[in-house]
mmCIF file of C-alpha atoms and ligand atoms in Angstrom:
data_model
loop_
_atom_site.group_PDB
_atom_site.id
_atom_site.type_symbol
_atom_site.label_atom_id
_atom_site.label_comp_id
_atom_site.label_asym_id
_atom_site.label_seq_id
_atom_site.Cartn_x
_atom_site.Cartn_y
_atom_site.Cartn_z
ATOM 1 C CA MET I 93 21.278 -15.182 -28.021
ATOM 2 C CA SER I 94 23.139 -14.015 -24.923
ATOM 3 C CA THR I 95 23.581 -16.034 -21.713
ATOM 4 C CA ASN I 96 20.675 -14.241 -20.057
ATOM 5 C CA GLY I 97 18.285 -15.439 -22.753
ATOM 6 C CA LEU I 98 17.840 -11.998 -24.324
ATOM 7 C CA ARG I 99 18.473 -11.570 -28.042
ATOM 8 C CA ASP I 100 19.974 -8.108 -27.723
ATOM 9 C CA ARG I 101 20.174 -5.460 -25.025
ATOM 10 C CA PRO I 102 16.564 -4.382 -24.697
ATOM 11 C CA ARG I 103 15.769 -0.785 -23.856
ATOM 12 C CA VAL I 104 14.034 -0.282 -20.550
ATOM 13 C CA LEU I 105 12.893 2.655 -18.486
ATOM 14 C CA VAL I 106 13.136 2.455 -14.692
ATOM 15 C CA THR I 107 11.150 5.353 -13.281
ATOM 16 C CA ARG I 108 13.047 5.814 -9.975
ATOM 17 C CA VAL I 109 16.162 4.572 -8.230
ATOM 18 C CA ILE I 110 15.314 1.224 -6.604
ATOM 19 C CA PRO I 111 17.585 -0.989 -4.456
ATOM 20 C CA GLU I 112 20.661 -2.347 -6.237
ATOM 21 C CA ASP I 113 19.488 -5.918 -5.653
ATOM 22 C CA GLY I 114 17.140 -5.444 -8.594
ATOM 23 C CA LEU I 115 18.683 -2.548 -10.454
ATOM 24 C CA ASP I 116 22.015 -4.348 -10.993
ATOM 25 C CA ARG I 117 20.262 -7.343 -12.559
ATOM 26 C CA VAL I 118 18.386 -5.062 -14.943
ATOM 27 C CA ARG I 119 21.526 -3.100 -15.785
ATOM 28 C CA ALA I 120 23.451 -6.308 -16.505
ATOM 29 C CA ALA I 121 20.968 -7.306 -19.195
ATOM 30 C CA CYS I 122 19.474 -4.109 -20.582
ATOM 31 C CA ASP I 123 20.171 -0.573 -21.709
ATOM 32 C CA VAL I 124 18.603 1.288 -18.821
ATOM 33 C CA ASP I 125 17.183 4.779 -18.803
ATOM 34 C CA LEU I 126 17.020 5.452 -15.050
ATOM 35 C CA TRP I 127 15.010 8.427 -13.778
ATOM 36 C CA GLN I 128 17.211 9.580 -10.908
ATOM 37 C CA ASP I 129 15.120 12.358 -9.334
ATOM 38 C CA GLU I 130 13.549 11.988 -5.920
ATOM 39 C CA LEU I 131 10.194 12.956 -7.456
ATOM 40 C CA PRO I 132 8.496 10.882 -10.188
ATOM 41 C CA PRO I 133 8.980 11.900 -13.814
ATOM 42 C CA PRO I 134 6.409 14.553 -14.789
ATOM 43 C CA ARG I 135 3.789 13.124 -17.133
ATOM 44 C CA ASP I 136 5.141 14.702 -20.345
ATOM 45 C CA GLU I 137 8.668 13.519 -19.493
ATOM 46 C CA LEU I 138 7.386 10.015 -18.785
ATOM 47 C CA LEU I 139 5.527 9.927 -22.121
ATOM 48 C CA ARG I 140 8.665 11.138 -23.916
ATOM 49 C CA ARG I 141 10.953 8.606 -22.241
ATOM 50 C CA VAL I 142 8.778 5.534 -22.846
ATOM 51 C CA ALA I 143 8.932 5.992 -26.638
ATOM 52 C CA GLY I 144 10.546 2.890 -28.134
ATOM 53 C CA ILE I 145 11.213 1.011 -24.877
ATOM 54 C CA ASP I 146 10.877 -2.783 -24.650
ATOM 55 C CA GLY I 147 10.185 -2.883 -20.927
ATOM 56 C CA LEU I 148 8.933 -0.536 -18.213
ATOM 57 C CA LEU I 149 9.731 -0.836 -14.519
ATOM 58 C CA ALA I 150 7.170 1.520 -13.000
ATOM 59 C CA LEU I 151 6.216 2.723 -9.539
ATOM 60 C CA LEU I 152 2.799 3.283 -8.009
ATOM 61 C CA THR I 153 3.266 6.988 -8.726
ATOM 62 C CA ASP I 154 3.324 6.380 -12.515
ATOM 63 C CA ARG I 155 0.008 6.080 -14.336
ATOM 64 C CA VAL I 156 0.234 3.341 -16.957
ATOM 65 C CA ASP I 157 -2.718 3.726 -19.302
ATOM 66 C CA ASP I 158 -3.615 3.751 -22.995
ATOM 67 C CA GLU I 159 -1.958 7.131 -23.477
ATOM 68 C CA LEU I 160 1.337 5.825 -22.077
ATOM 69 C CA LEU I 161 1.105 2.522 -23.970
ATOM 70 C CA ASP I 162 0.502 4.448 -27.222
ATOM 71 C CA ALA I 163 3.478 6.681 -26.471
ATOM 72 C CA ALA I 164 5.644 3.612 -25.813
ATOM 73 C CA GLY I 165 4.758 1.859 -29.065
ATOM 74 C CA PRO I 166 3.873 -1.707 -30.097
ATOM 75 C CA GLN I 167 7.307 -3.158 -29.220
ATOM 76 C CA LEU I 168 6.628 -2.784 -25.447
ATOM 77 C CA ARG I 169 6.791 -6.321 -24.035
ATOM 78 C CA VAL I 170 6.311 -5.979 -20.291
ATOM 79 C CA VAL I 171 5.249 -3.648 -17.469
ATOM 80 C CA SER I 172 6.721 -4.493 -14.069
ATOM 81 C CA ASN I 173 5.210 -2.584 -11.151
ATOM 82 C CA PHE I 174 7.418 -2.066 -8.081
ATOM 83 C CA ALA I 175 4.513 -2.640 -5.647
ATOM 84 C CA VAL I 176 1.977 -5.249 -4.733
ATOM 85 C CA GLY I 177 -0.847 -2.779 -5.471
ATOM 86 C CA PHE I 178 -1.379 -2.005 -9.150
ATOM 87 C CA ASP I 179 -4.254 0.478 -9.211
ATOM 88 C CA ASN I 180 -1.888 2.832 -11.099
ATOM 89 C CA VAL I 181 -1.925 0.425 -14.053
ATOM 90 C CA ASP I 182 -4.809 0.031 -16.491
ATOM 91 C CA VAL I 183 -4.397 -3.730 -16.542
ATOM 92 C CA ALA I 184 -7.206 -4.255 -19.082
ATOM 93 C CA ALA I 185 -5.456 -1.882 -21.512
ATOM 94 C CA CYS I 186 -2.210 -3.865 -21.132
ATOM 95 C CA THR I 187 -4.021 -7.186 -21.575
ATOM 96 C CA ARG I 188 -5.724 -5.940 -24.755
ATOM 97 C CA ARG I 189 -2.284 -5.278 -26.165
ATOM 98 C CA GLY I 190 -0.879 -8.621 -24.991
ATOM 99 C CA ILE I 191 1.417 -6.962 -22.437
ATOM 100 C CA PRO I 192 1.952 -8.879 -19.168
ATOM 101 C CA VAL I 193 1.974 -6.815 -15.986
ATOM 102 C CA GLY I 194 3.922 -7.937 -12.907
ATOM 103 C CA ASN I 195 3.659 -6.920 -9.236
ATOM 104 C CA THR I 196 5.473 -7.852 -6.006
ATOM 105 C CA PRO I 197 3.100 -9.897 -3.837
ATOM 106 C CA GLY I 198 4.102 -11.766 -0.687
ATOM 107 C CA VAL I 199 7.451 -10.138 0.036
ATOM 108 C CA LEU I 200 5.973 -7.088 1.765
ATOM 109 C CA THR I 201 3.207 -8.813 3.717
ATOM 110 C CA GLU I 202 4.897 -8.967 7.129
ATOM 111 C CA THR I 203 6.532 -5.524 6.860
ATOM 112 C CA THR I 204 3.204 -3.929 5.967
ATOM 113 C CA ALA I 205 1.457 -5.743 8.835
ATOM 114 C CA ASP I 206 4.187 -4.431 11.158
ATOM 115 C CA LEU I 207 3.412 -0.861 10.100
ATOM 116 C CA ALA I 208 -0.346 -1.293 10.491
ATOM 117 C CA TRP I 209 0.392 -2.360 14.074
ATOM 118 C CA THR I 210 2.828 0.477 14.596
ATOM 119 C CA LEU I 211 0.123 2.958 13.578
ATOM 120 C CA LEU I 212 -2.493 1.243 15.712
ATOM 121 C CA MET I 213 -0.295 1.254 18.828
ATOM 122 C CA ALA I 214 1.027 4.769 18.264
ATOM 123 C CA THR I 215 -2.512 6.074 17.869
ATOM 124 C CA ALA I 216 -3.923 4.265 20.889
ATOM 125 C CA ARG I 217 -1.102 5.407 23.160
ATOM 126 C CA ARG I 218 -0.952 8.892 21.571
ATOM 127 C CA ILE I 219 2.765 8.586 20.826
ATOM 128 C CA PRO I 220 3.070 11.514 18.347
ATOM 129 C CA GLU I 221 1.297 13.841 20.812
ATOM 130 C CA ALA I 222 3.381 12.523 23.710
ATOM 131 C CA ASP I 223 6.574 13.137 21.748
ATOM 132 C CA ARG I 224 5.497 16.718 20.917
ATOM 133 C CA TYR I 225 4.557 17.251 24.571
ATOM 134 C CA VAL I 226 8.108 16.438 25.656
ATOM 135 C CA ARG I 227 9.800 18.352 22.816
ATOM 136 C CA ASP I 228 7.655 21.427 23.526
ATOM 137 C CA GLY I 229 8.896 21.471 27.141
ATOM 138 C CA ARG I 230 5.424 20.762 28.544
ATOM 139 C CA TRP I 231 6.535 17.703 30.605
ATOM 140 C CA ARG I 232 6.734 19.122 34.119
ATOM 141 C CA THR I 233 5.685 16.161 36.253
ATOM 142 C CA TRP I 234 4.019 12.749 36.168
ATOM 143 C CA GLY I 235 0.354 13.381 35.493
ATOM 144 C CA PRO I 236 -2.482 11.062 36.493
ATOM 145 C CA MET I 237 -4.621 12.493 33.694
ATOM 146 C CA THR I 238 -1.909 13.092 31.110
ATOM 147 C CA LEU I 239 -2.294 11.630 27.609
ATOM 148 C CA LEU I 240 -4.711 8.846 28.455
ATOM 149 C CA GLY I 241 -5.795 6.536 25.651
ATOM 150 C CA PRO I 242 -7.591 3.250 25.111
ATOM 151 C CA ASP I 243 -6.063 -0.135 25.908
ATOM 152 C CA VAL I 244 -5.008 -2.208 22.945
ATOM 153 C CA HIS I 245 -4.902 -5.537 24.779
ATOM 154 C CA GLY I 246 -8.272 -7.142 25.158
ATOM 155 C CA SER I 247 -9.929 -4.810 22.651
ATOM 156 C CA THR I 248 -11.693 -5.717 19.409
ATOM 157 C CA LEU I 249 -9.833 -5.457 16.117
ATOM 158 C CA GLY I 250 -11.763 -5.228 12.843
ATOM 159 C CA ILE I 251 -9.808 -6.185 9.728
ATOM 160 C CA VAL I 252 -11.339 -5.103 6.419
ATOM 161 C CA GLY I 253 -9.828 -7.325 3.716
ATOM 162 C CA PHE I 254 -8.503 -10.718 4.777
ATOM 163 C CA GLY I 255 -5.844 -11.427 2.182
ATOM 164 C CA ARG I 256 -2.181 -12.013 2.993
ATOM 165 C CA ILE I 257 -1.689 -8.712 4.834
ATOM 166 C CA GLY I 258 -4.997 -8.806 6.716
ATOM 167 C CA GLN I 259 -4.162 -12.317 7.921
ATOM 168 C CA ALA I 260 -0.673 -11.231 9.030
ATOM 169 C CA VAL I 261 -2.259 -8.393 11.037
ATOM 170 C CA ALA I 262 -4.639 -10.909 12.652
ATOM 171 C CA ARG I 263 -1.725 -13.164 13.706
ATOM 172 C CA ARG I 264 -0.117 -10.270 15.558
ATOM 173 C CA ALA I 265 -3.353 -9.631 17.482
ATOM 174 C CA ARG I 266 -3.045 -12.976 19.303
ATOM 175 C CA GLY I 267 -0.280 -11.588 21.510
ATOM 176 C CA PHE I 268 -2.608 -8.818 22.669
ATOM 177 C CA GLY I 269 -5.514 -11.083 23.530
ATOM 178 C CA MET I 270 -7.766 -9.228 21.113
ATOM 179 C CA GLN I 271 -11.030 -10.352 19.652
ATOM 180 C CA VAL I 272 -10.539 -10.329 15.891
ATOM 181 C CA LEU I 273 -13.327 -9.708 13.393
ATOM 182 C CA TYR I 274 -12.767 -9.619 9.674
ATOM 183 C CA HIS I 275 -14.703 -8.727 6.585
ATOM 184 C CA GLY I 276 -13.763 -10.062 3.189
ATOM 185 C CA ARG I 277 -15.358 -11.016 -0.099
ATOM 186 C CA LYS I 278 -14.550 -14.652 0.623
ATOM 187 C CA ARG I 279 -14.139 -16.585 3.831
ATOM 188 C CA GLY I 280 -10.484 -16.758 4.923
ATOM 189 C CA PRO I 281 -8.635 -20.078 5.114
ATOM 190 C CA THR I 282 -10.046 -22.202 7.955
ATOM 191 C CA GLU I 283 -6.564 -22.840 9.360
ATOM 192 C CA VAL I 284 -5.971 -19.061 9.602
ATOM 193 C CA GLU I 285 -9.359 -18.591 11.270
ATOM 194 C CA ALA I 286 -8.428 -21.341 13.752
ATOM 195 C CA GLU I 287 -4.945 -19.953 14.374
ATOM 196 C CA THR I 288 -6.063 -16.348 14.872
ATOM 197 C CA GLY I 289 -9.564 -16.876 16.242
ATOM 198 C CA ALA I 290 -10.751 -14.383 13.598
ATOM 199 C CA THR I 291 -14.466 -14.388 12.836
ATOM 200 C CA ARG I 292 -15.948 -13.259 9.519
ATOM 201 C CA VAL I 293 -18.771 -10.726 9.930
ATOM 202 C CA PRO I 294 -20.635 -8.290 7.656
ATOM 203 C CA LEU I 295 -18.907 -4.917 7.249
ATOM 204 C CA ASP I 296 -21.516 -2.976 9.229
ATOM 205 C CA GLU I 297 -21.191 -5.350 12.186
ATOM 206 C CA LEU I 298 -17.399 -5.075 12.067
ATOM 207 C CA LEU I 299 -17.609 -1.275 12.089
ATOM 208 C CA GLN I 300 -20.075 -1.250 14.975
ATOM 209 C CA ARG I 301 -18.146 -3.669 17.197
ATOM 210 C CA SER I 302 -14.485 -2.798 16.598
ATOM 211 C CA ASP I 303 -12.277 -0.551 18.731
ATOM 212 C CA PHE I 304 -9.694 -0.478 15.925
ATOM 213 C CA VAL I 305 -10.575 -0.836 12.252
ATOM 214 C CA THR I 306 -7.679 -1.566 9.896
ATOM 215 C CA LEU I 307 -7.985 -1.584 6.093
ATOM 216 C CA HIS I 308 -6.319 -4.191 3.866
ATOM 217 C CA VAL I 309 -8.261 -4.208 0.597
ATOM 218 C CA SER I 310 -6.908 -3.267 -2.813
ATOM 219 C CA LEU I 311 -8.286 -0.167 -4.455
ATOM 220 C CA THR I 312 -10.857 -1.105 -7.100
ATOM 221 C CA PRO I 313 -14.082 0.559 -8.255
ATOM 222 C CA ALA I 314 -15.848 -1.584 -5.618
ATOM 223 C CA THR I 315 -13.637 -0.441 -2.721
ATOM 224 C CA ARG I 316 -13.258 3.258 -3.638
ATOM 225 C CA HIS I 317 -14.739 5.198 -0.696
ATOM 226 C CA LEU I 318 -15.713 1.950 1.025
ATOM 227 C CA ILE I 319 -15.164 3.961 4.206
ATOM 228 C CA ASP I 320 -17.459 6.915 3.567
ATOM 229 C CA ALA I 321 -19.594 9.083 5.865
ATOM 230 C CA ARG I 322 -22.102 6.268 6.292
ATOM 231 C CA ALA I 323 -19.446 3.717 7.225
ATOM 232 C CA LEU I 324 -17.723 6.140 9.616
ATOM 233 C CA ALA I 325 -21.065 6.817 11.299
ATOM 234 C CA ARG I 326 -21.320 3.075 12.053
ATOM 235 C CA MET I 327 -18.042 3.143 14.022
ATOM 236 C CA LYS I 328 -17.790 3.719 17.769
ATOM 237 C CA PRO I 329 -17.018 7.317 18.821
ATOM 238 C CA THR I 330 -14.050 5.837 20.719
ATOM 239 C CA ALA I 331 -12.713 3.879 17.714
ATOM 240 C CA ALA I 332 -9.651 4.494 15.575
ATOM 241 C CA LEU I 333 -9.256 3.855 11.842
ATOM 242 C CA VAL I 334 -5.933 2.645 10.381
ATOM 243 C CA ASN I 335 -5.276 2.735 6.622
ATOM 244 C CA THR I 336 -2.203 1.118 5.079
ATOM 245 C CA ALA I 337 -4.088 0.013 1.924
ATOM 246 C CA ARG I 338 -4.777 2.847 -0.521
ATOM 247 C CA GLY I 339 -5.930 6.391 0.176
ATOM 248 C CA GLY I 340 -8.927 6.097 -2.147
ATOM 249 C CA VAL I 341 -10.518 3.412 0.040
ATOM 250 C CA VAL I 342 -11.435 6.220 2.470
ATOM 251 C CA ASP I 343 -13.479 9.307 1.584
ATOM 252 C CA THR I 344 -11.057 11.975 2.801
ATOM 253 C CA ASP I 345 -13.649 14.723 3.327
ATOM 254 C CA ALA I 346 -15.882 12.344 5.255
ATOM 255 C CA LEU I 347 -12.929 11.400 7.474
ATOM 256 C CA VAL I 348 -12.108 15.052 8.171
ATOM 257 C CA ALA I 349 -15.735 15.620 9.190
ATOM 258 C CA ALA I 350 -15.870 12.441 11.308
ATOM 259 C CA LEU I 351 -12.784 13.503 13.268
ATOM 260 C CA ASP I 352 -14.077 17.066 13.627
ATOM 261 C CA THR I 353 -17.433 16.026 14.982
ATOM 262 C CA GLY I 354 -16.126 13.180 17.156
ATOM 263 C CA THR I 355 -17.922 10.530 15.089
ATOM 264 C CA ILE I 356 -14.713 8.527 15.513
ATOM 265 C CA TRP I 357 -11.874 9.166 17.944
ATOM 266 C CA ALA I 358 -8.758 8.976 15.774
ATOM 267 C CA ALA I 359 -7.183 7.871 12.505
ATOM 268 C CA ALA I 360 -3.743 6.799 11.356
ATOM 269 C CA LEU I 361 -2.913 6.879 7.678
ATOM 270 C CA ASP I 362 0.022 5.553 5.692
ATOM 271 C CA VAL I 363 -1.855 6.292 2.472
ATOM 272 C CA THR I 364 -4.008 9.283 1.616
ATOM 273 C CA ASP I 365 -6.177 10.737 -1.118
ATOM 274 C CA PRO I 366 -4.715 12.897 -2.528
ATOM 275 C CA GLU I 367 -1.239 11.579 -1.933
ATOM 276 C CA PRO I 368 0.720 13.373 -0.669
ATOM 277 C CA LEU I 369 -1.592 15.542 1.432
ATOM 278 C CA PRO I 370 -0.678 19.235 1.500
ATOM 279 C CA ALA I 371 1.089 20.179 4.759
ATOM 280 C CA ASP I 372 -1.837 22.439 5.743
ATOM 281 C CA HIS I 373 -4.491 19.755 5.190
ATOM 282 C CA PRO I 374 -6.771 19.258 8.243
ATOM 283 C CA LEU I 375 -5.726 15.604 8.486
ATOM 284 C CA VAL I 376 -2.096 16.702 8.801
ATOM 285 C CA THR I 377 -2.641 19.634 11.147
ATOM 286 C CA GLY I 378 -5.348 18.069 13.327
ATOM 287 C CA GLU I 379 -4.535 16.447 16.687
ATOM 288 C CA ARG I 380 -6.513 13.270 16.080
ATOM 289 C CA CYS I 381 -4.850 12.032 12.905
ATOM 290 C CA LEU I 382 -1.397 10.511 12.475
ATOM 291 C CA VAL I 383 -0.105 10.605 8.886
ATOM 292 C CA VAL I 384 3.069 8.924 7.617
ATOM 293 C CA PRO I 385 4.328 9.065 4.005
ATOM 294 C CA HIS I 386 3.342 5.675 2.501
ATOM 295 C CA ILE I 387 6.130 3.731 4.222
ATOM 296 C CA ALA I 388 4.399 0.421 4.960
ATOM 297 C CA SER I 389 6.911 -1.624 2.958
ATOM 298 C CA ALA I 390 9.896 0.585 3.806
ATOM 299 C CA SER I 391 12.331 -1.823 5.437
ATOM 300 C CA HIS I 392 15.737 -2.428 3.880
ATOM 301 C CA ALA I 393 15.123 -6.153 3.407
ATOM 302 C CA THR I 394 11.623 -5.809 1.988
ATOM 303 C CA ARG I 395 12.464 -3.082 -0.505
ATOM 304 C CA ALA I 396 15.446 -5.210 -1.637
ATOM 305 C CA ARG I 397 13.155 -8.197 -2.192
ATOM 306 C CA MET I 398 10.631 -6.012 -4.037
ATOM 307 C CA ALA I 399 13.441 -4.821 -6.326
ATOM 308 C CA GLU I 400 14.561 -8.398 -7.038
ATOM 309 C CA MET I 401 11.007 -9.415 -7.808
ATOM 310 C CA ALA I 402 10.331 -6.415 -10.040
ATOM 311 C CA ALA I 403 13.568 -7.146 -11.926
ATOM 312 C CA ALA I 404 12.647 -10.835 -12.284
ATOM 313 C CA ASN I 405 9.252 -9.901 -13.757
ATOM 314 C CA LEU I 406 10.806 -7.369 -16.127
ATOM 315 C CA LEU I 407 13.507 -9.728 -17.413
ATOM 316 C CA ALA I 408 11.103 -12.656 -17.813
ATOM 317 C CA GLY I 409 8.772 -10.461 -19.848
ATOM 318 C CA LEU I 410 11.623 -9.280 -22.052
ATOM 319 C CA ARG I 411 12.640 -12.913 -22.692
ATOM 320 C CA GLY I 412 9.049 -13.725 -23.659
ATOM 321 C CA GLU I 413 8.687 -16.032 -20.633
ATOM 322 C CA HIS I 414 5.772 -16.071 -18.190
ATOM 323 C CA LEU I 415 6.257 -13.505 -15.436
ATOM 324 C CA PRO I 416 6.871 -15.057 -11.994
ATOM 325 C CA THR I 417 4.034 -12.943 -10.567
ATOM 326 C CA PRO I 418 1.717 -11.635 -13.303
ATOM 327 C CA VAL I 419 -1.458 -9.767 -12.372
ATOM 328 C CA ASN I 420 -3.013 -10.532 -15.779
ATOM 329 C CA PRO I 421 -2.184 -14.213 -16.429
ATOM 330 C CA GLU I 422 -5.074 -14.194 -18.901
ATOM 331 C CA VAL I 423 -2.682 -12.404 -21.269
ATOM 332 C CA TYR I 424 -1.034 -15.782 -21.914
ATOM 333 C CA ALA I 425 -4.273 -17.483 -22.952
ATOM 334 C CA SER I 426 -4.125 -16.074 -26.475
ATOM 335 C CA ARG I 427 -0.482 -17.147 -26.812
ATOM 336 C CA GLY I 428 -1.226 -20.779 -25.939
HETATM 337 C C1 DGY R 232 2.469 -1.568 -2.428
HETATM 338 O O1 DGY R 232 3.404 -2.339 -2.696
HETATM 339 O O2 DGY R 232 1.390 -1.613 -3.013
HETATM 340 C C2 DGY R 232 2.699 -0.586 -1.342
HETATM 341 O O3 DGY R 232 1.682 0.319 -1.212
HETATM 342 C C3 DGY R 232 4.032 0.098 -1.494
HETATM 343 O O4 DGY R 232 4.953 -0.747 -0.995
#
C-alpha cells in the first residue's frame, strides 16, 4: 500500500486538460492518459481509451452511458465529472454497476451567479450592440434615442430553480432594489427568503410578472423544454430570458420564434441546444440574443477549485472510499 492509500498506480483517463491544482494530484497517484486536444475525444476514441481504466475524470461534453461502461470493463471504480451538472452521465447505469459518480457542487455557485447577472445587465443595457455600434464607426454624437433599454433597478426578477445558484442570484438582486419571485419544486430556506425578500410563486405567475427570467434548474426529463412556446407566450413582450443552466431546458426553436415575433424582447444564453450553436444559427446572428460559450464557471479560482474537487472524488473512488461529493450515494447502500 502506498502513502496515498492506493495499492498500485491505477490507470485513469482524464478527458481534457484541467487546471494543475487537480491534475497534479491525479498524476502523483495514477498513470494518467490525458486527452490534450482542445476538442473532446471523438466517441470512438473515447470508447477505445476507456478500455481497462480504473477511473474516469470526465467533462460535461463526454457521454457516460452503458456503452462506455461496457467498453471500460468491470474494473472501473469511479466516474468523476468536472462539473456540478451531470446530465451527461447515466447515473442509474453507474449505480447498477456499483460505480460512484462525483460532481463539483458549491464551488461554482457564486461565479455562475455572477455570470447570470452579467448576462442580465448586458442584455438590459444592450452592451453587445453598443460595443458593435462603436466598433462599426456609427457613434457620431450623443443620442437621446440611442440604444435605450429597460431599467434593471426596481424591476421584477423571476428565478426558476431556487437551489444554491438561484439563491446566490437572488442575493445579488437586493442591491438593485428588485422584487424577486422564484419557482422551485420545494420552498427555499426561510432565512434565504427573509434575506432576499424572494417570494415563491407558480411558474406561470413568475413568467407573467417578471421583467427578467433567469433559469437555474438542472436538466432532467422533467425540466427538458420547461421553457417552451407556451411558457414563452406567458412572458411579457418586454421581458428578457437568461439561461446559465442547460441548453435543453429551453426549446430552441420556440425561442427563435418568440424573438422573431416579439413574444419576448431578448434572451441571453450561456448554454444552448445544440451546444455549440452553429455560427449561422438565428440565435447567434439575431440582434436580440446574446450568446456566450458556456463560461459561467470560467474564473481562474473556480476552475481550480473544480479541478481539486474532481481529483478528490476520483482518488477517493480509486481508494474505495466514499466520494466527498457523490451524486449517487445510494451506490454505497449495497456495500454497507
Ligand atoms: C457545470 O458545472 O455544470 C457547468 O455548466 C460548467 O461549469
